[in-house]
Coordinates of N, CA and C in Angstrom, one line a residue:
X1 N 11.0 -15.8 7.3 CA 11.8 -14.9 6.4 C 11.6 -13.5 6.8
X2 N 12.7 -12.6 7.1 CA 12.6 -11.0 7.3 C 12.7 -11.1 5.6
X3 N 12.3 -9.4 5.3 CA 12.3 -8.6 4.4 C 12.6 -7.2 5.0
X4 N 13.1 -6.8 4.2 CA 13.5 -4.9 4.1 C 12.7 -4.1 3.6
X5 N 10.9 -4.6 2.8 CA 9.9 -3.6 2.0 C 9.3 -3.1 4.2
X6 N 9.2 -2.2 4.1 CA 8.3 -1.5 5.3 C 7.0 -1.8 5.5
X7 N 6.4 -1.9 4.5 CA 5.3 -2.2 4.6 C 4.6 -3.7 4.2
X8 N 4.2 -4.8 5.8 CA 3.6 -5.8 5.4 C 2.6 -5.5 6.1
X9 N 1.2 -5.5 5.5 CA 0.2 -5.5 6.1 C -0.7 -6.9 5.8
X10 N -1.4 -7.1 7.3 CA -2.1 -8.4 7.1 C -3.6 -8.1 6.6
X11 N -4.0 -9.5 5.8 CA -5.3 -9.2 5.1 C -5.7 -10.4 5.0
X12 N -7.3 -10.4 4.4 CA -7.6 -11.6 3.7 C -8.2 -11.3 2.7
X13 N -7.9 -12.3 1.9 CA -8.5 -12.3 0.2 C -10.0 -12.3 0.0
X14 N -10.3 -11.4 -0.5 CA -11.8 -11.1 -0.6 C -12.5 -11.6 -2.6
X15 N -11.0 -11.4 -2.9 CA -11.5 -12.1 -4.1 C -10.7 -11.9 -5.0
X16 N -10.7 -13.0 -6.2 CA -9.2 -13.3 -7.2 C -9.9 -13.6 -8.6
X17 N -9.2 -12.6 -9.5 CA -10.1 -12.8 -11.1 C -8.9 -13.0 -11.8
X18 N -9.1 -13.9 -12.4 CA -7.6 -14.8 -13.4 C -8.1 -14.1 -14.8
X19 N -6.7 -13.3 -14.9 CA -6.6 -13.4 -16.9 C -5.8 -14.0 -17.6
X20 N -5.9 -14.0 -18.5 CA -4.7 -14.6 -19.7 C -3.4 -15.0 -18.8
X21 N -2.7 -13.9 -18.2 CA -1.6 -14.0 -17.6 C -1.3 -14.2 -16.3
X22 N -2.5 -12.6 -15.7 CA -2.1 -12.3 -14.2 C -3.5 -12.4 -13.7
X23 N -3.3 -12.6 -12.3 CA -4.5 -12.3 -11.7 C -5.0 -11.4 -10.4
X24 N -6.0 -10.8 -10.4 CA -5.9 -9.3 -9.2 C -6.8 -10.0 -8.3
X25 N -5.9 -9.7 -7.2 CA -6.5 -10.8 -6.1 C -6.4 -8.9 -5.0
X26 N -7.7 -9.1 -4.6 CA -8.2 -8.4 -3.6 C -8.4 -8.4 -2.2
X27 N -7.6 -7.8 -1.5 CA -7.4 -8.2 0.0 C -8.2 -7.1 0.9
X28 N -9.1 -7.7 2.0 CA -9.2 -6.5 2.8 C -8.6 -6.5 4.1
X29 N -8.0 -5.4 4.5 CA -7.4 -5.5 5.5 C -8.1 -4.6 6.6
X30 N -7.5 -4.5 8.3 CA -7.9 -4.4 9.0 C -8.6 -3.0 9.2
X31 N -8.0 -2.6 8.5 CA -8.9 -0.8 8.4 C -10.4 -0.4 7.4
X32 N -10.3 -2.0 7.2 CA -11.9 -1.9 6.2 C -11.5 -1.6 4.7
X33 N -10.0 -1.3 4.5 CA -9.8 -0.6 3.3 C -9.5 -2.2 2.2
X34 N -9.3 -2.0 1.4 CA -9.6 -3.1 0.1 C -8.2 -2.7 -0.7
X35 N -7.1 -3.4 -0.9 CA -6.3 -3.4 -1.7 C -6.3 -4.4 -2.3
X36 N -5.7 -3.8 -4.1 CA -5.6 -4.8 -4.9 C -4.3 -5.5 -5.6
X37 N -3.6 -6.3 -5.6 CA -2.5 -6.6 -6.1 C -2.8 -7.5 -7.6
X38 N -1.8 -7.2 -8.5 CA -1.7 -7.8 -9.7 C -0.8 -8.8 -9.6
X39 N -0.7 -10.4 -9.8 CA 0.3 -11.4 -9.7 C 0.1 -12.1 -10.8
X40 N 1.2 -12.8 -10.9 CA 0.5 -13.7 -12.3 C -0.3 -14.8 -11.6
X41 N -0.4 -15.8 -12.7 CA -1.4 -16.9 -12.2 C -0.6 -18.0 -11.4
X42 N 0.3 -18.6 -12.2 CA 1.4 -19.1 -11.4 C 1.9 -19.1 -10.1
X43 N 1.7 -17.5 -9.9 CA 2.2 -17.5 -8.1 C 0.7 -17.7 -7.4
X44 N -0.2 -17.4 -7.9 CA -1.7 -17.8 -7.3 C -1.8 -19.1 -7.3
X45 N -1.5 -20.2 -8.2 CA -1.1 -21.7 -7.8 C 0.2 -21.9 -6.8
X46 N 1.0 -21.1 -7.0 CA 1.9 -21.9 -6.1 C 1.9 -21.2 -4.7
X47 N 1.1 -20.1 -4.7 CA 1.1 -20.1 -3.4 C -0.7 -20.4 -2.4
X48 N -0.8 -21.4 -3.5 CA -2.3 -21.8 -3.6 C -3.3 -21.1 -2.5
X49 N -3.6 -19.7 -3.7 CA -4.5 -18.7 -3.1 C -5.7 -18.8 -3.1
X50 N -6.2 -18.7 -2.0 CA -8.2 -19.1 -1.9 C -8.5 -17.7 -1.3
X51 N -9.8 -17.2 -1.7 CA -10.9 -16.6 -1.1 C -10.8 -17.2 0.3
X52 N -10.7 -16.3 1.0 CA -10.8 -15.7 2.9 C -9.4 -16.6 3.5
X53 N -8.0 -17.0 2.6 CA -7.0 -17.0 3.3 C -6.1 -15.5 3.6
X54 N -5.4 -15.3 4.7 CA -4.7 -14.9 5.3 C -3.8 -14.9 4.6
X55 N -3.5 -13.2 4.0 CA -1.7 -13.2 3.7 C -1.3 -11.7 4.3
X56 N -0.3 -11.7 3.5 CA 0.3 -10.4 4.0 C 0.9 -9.6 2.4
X57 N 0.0 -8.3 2.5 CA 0.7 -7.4 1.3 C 1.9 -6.8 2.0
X58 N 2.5 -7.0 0.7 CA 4.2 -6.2 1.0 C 4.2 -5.7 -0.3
X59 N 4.8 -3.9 0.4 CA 4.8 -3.2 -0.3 C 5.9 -2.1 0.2
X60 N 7.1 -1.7 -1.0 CA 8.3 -1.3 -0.6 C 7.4 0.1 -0.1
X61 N 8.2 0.6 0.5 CA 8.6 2.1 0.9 C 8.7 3.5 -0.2
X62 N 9.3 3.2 -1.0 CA 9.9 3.7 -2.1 C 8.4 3.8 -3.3
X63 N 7.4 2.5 -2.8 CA 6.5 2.5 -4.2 C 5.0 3.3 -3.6
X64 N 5.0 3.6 -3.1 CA 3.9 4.7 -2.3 C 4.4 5.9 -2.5
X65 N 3.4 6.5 -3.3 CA 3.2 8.1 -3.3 C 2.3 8.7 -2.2
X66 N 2.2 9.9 -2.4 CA 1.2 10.7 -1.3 C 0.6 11.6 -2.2
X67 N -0.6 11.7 -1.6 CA -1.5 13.1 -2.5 C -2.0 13.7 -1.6
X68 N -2.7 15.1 -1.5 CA -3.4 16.0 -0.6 C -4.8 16.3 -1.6
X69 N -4.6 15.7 -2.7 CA -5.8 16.2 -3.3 C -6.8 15.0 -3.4
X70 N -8.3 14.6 -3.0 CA -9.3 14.1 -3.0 C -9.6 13.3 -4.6
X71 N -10.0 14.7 -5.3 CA -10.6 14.2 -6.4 C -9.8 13.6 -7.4
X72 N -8.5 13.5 -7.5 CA -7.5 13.1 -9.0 C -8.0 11.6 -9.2
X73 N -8.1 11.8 -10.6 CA -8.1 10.4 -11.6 C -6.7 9.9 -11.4
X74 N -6.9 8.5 -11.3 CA -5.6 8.0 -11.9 C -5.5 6.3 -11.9
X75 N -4.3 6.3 -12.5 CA -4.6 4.8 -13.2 C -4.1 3.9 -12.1
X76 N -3.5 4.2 -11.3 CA -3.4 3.3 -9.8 C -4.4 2.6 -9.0
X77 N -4.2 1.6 -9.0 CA -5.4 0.8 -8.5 C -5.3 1.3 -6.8
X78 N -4.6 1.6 -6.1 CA -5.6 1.7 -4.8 C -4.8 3.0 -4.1
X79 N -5.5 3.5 -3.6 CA -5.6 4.8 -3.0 C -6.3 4.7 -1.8
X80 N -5.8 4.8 -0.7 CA -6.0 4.8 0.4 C -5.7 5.9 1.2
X81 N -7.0 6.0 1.7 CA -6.8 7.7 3.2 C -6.4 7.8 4.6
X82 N -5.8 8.4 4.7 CA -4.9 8.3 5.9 C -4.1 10.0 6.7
X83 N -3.7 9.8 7.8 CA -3.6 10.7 8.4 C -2.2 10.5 8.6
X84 N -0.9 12.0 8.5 CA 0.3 11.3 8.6 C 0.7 11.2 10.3
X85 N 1.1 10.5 10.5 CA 1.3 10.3 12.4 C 2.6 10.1 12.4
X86 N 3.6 10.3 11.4 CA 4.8 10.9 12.0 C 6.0 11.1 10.4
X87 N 6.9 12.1 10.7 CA 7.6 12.6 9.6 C 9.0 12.2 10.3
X88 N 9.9 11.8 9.5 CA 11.8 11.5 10.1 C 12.1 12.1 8.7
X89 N 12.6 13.5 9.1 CA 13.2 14.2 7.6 C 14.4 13.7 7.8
X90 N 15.1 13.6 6.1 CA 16.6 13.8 6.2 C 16.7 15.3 4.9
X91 N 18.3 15.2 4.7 CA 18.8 16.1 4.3 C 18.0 15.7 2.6
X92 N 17.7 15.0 2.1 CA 17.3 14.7 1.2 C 16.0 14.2 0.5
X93 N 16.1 12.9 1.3 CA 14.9 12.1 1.8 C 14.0 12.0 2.9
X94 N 12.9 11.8 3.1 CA 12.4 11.8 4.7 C 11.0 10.3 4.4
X95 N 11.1 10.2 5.7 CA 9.9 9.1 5.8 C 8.8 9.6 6.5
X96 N 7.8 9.2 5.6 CA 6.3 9.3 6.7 C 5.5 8.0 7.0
X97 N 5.0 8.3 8.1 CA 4.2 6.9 8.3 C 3.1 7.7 8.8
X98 N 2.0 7.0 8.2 CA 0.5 7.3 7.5 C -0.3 6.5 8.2
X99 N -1.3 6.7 9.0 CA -1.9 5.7 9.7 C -3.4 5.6 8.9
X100 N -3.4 4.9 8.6 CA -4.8 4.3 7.4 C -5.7 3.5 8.3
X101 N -5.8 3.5 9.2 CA -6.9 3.1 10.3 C -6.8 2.1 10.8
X102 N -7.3 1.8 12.3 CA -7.5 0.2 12.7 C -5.8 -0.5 13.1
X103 N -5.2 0.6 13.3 CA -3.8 0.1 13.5 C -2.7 -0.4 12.5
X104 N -3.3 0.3 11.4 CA -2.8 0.1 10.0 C -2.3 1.2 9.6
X105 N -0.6 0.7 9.0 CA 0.4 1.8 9.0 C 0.6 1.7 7.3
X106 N 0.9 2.4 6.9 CA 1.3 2.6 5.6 C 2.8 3.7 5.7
X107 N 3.9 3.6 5.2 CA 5.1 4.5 5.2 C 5.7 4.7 3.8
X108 N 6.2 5.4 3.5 CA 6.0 6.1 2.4 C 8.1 6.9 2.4
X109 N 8.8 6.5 1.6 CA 9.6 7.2 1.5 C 9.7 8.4 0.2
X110 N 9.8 9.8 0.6 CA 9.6 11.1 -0.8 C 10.4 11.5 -0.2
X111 N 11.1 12.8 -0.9 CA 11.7 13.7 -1.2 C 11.8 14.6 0.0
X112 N 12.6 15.1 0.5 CA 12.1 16.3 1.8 C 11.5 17.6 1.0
X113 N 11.9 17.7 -0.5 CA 12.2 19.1 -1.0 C 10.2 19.1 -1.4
X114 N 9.8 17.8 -1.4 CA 8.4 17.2 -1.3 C 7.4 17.3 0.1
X115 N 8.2 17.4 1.2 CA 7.4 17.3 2.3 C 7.0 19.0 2.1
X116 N 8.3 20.1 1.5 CA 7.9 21.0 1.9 C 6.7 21.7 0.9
X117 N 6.9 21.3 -0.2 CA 6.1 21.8 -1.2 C 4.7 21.4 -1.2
X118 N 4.9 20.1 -0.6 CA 3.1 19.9 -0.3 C 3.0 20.3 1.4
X119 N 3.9 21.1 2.2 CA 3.1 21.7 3.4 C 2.8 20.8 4.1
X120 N 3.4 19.1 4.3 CA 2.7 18.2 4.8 C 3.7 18.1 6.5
X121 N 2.6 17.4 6.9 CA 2.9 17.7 8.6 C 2.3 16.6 9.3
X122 N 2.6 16.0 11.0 CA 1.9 15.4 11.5 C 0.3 16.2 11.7
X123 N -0.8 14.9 11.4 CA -1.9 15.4 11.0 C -2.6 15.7 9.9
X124 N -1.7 15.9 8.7 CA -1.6 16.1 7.3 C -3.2 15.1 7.2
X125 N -4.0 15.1 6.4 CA -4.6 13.9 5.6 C -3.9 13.8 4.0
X126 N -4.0 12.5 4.0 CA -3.1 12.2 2.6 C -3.7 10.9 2.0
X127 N -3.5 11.1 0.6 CA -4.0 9.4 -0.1 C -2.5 8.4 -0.1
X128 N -2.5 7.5 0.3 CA -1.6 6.8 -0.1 C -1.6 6.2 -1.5
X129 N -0.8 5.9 -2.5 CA -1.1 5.8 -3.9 C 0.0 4.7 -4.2
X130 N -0.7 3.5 -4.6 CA 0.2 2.4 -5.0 C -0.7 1.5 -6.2
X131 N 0.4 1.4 -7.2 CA 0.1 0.9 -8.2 C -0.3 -0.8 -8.0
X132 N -1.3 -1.6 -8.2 CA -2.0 -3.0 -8.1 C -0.2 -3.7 -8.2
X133 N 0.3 -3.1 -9.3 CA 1.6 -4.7 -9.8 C 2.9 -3.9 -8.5
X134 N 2.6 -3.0 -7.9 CA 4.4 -3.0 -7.4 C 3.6 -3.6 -5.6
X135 N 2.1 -4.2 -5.6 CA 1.9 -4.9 -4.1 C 2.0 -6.4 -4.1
X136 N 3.4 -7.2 -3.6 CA 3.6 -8.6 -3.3 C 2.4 -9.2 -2.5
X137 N 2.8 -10.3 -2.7 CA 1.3 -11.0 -1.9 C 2.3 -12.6 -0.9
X138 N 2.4 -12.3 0.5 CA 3.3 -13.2 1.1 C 2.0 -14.2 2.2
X139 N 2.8 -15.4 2.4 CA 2.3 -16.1 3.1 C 2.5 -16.2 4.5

């Protein structure tokens, strides 16, 4: 199956804690970096998820923010560091793609009126910022 989210990154499950509903199953991927996704429990049975299988997080384009700032609190479960390694502005919108290490790409669609107000550029360092429930978990 293709998809249209930009971002599928490969990982393995490092570990999965069931609640009432959902469960956050933790992937580390090839840049050493640790993401977490929120699913319900349901799709953890039917896509009968174990500790150290192979999937792939997908994650749209559109659900990644960017930061320049280090220290911010925030209620987003994963925040990942990265350097931007290329900008395609449009008249409105522009894309960046963020290299998070290890050959691991993260892309990010903002605002242009955004690229300019945060000064961001190839080279830029940036957090990538995605909330646990908007990361799919594919086989």
């Amino acid at each position: 199956m293709q998809i249209s989210a930009r971002n599928q990154i490969m990982g393995v499950i490092e570990k999965i804690s069931h609640g009432a509903v959902n469960a956050e199953v933790q992937i580390k991927i090839k840049s050493g970096n640790s993401l977490v996704s929120i699913i319900t429990n349901t799709a953890t049975e039917n896509l009968e998820l174990n500790i150290d299988d192979e999937v792939i997080a997908v994650i749209k384009s559109s659900n990644v923010l960017l930061s320049t700032e280090n220290e911010m609190k925030l209620s987003a479960r994963n925040c990942i560091k990265g350097v931007i390694e290329g900008i395609n502005q449009g008249e409105v919108n522009s894309e960046v793609v963020i290299n998070i290490g290890n050959e691991d790409k993260m892309v990010t669609i903002i605002t242009t009126n955004s690229i300019k107000n945060m000064n961001l550029k190839v080279g830029t360092k940036v957090n990538a910022i995605i909330k646990a429930s908007d990361i799919m978990i594919g086989r």
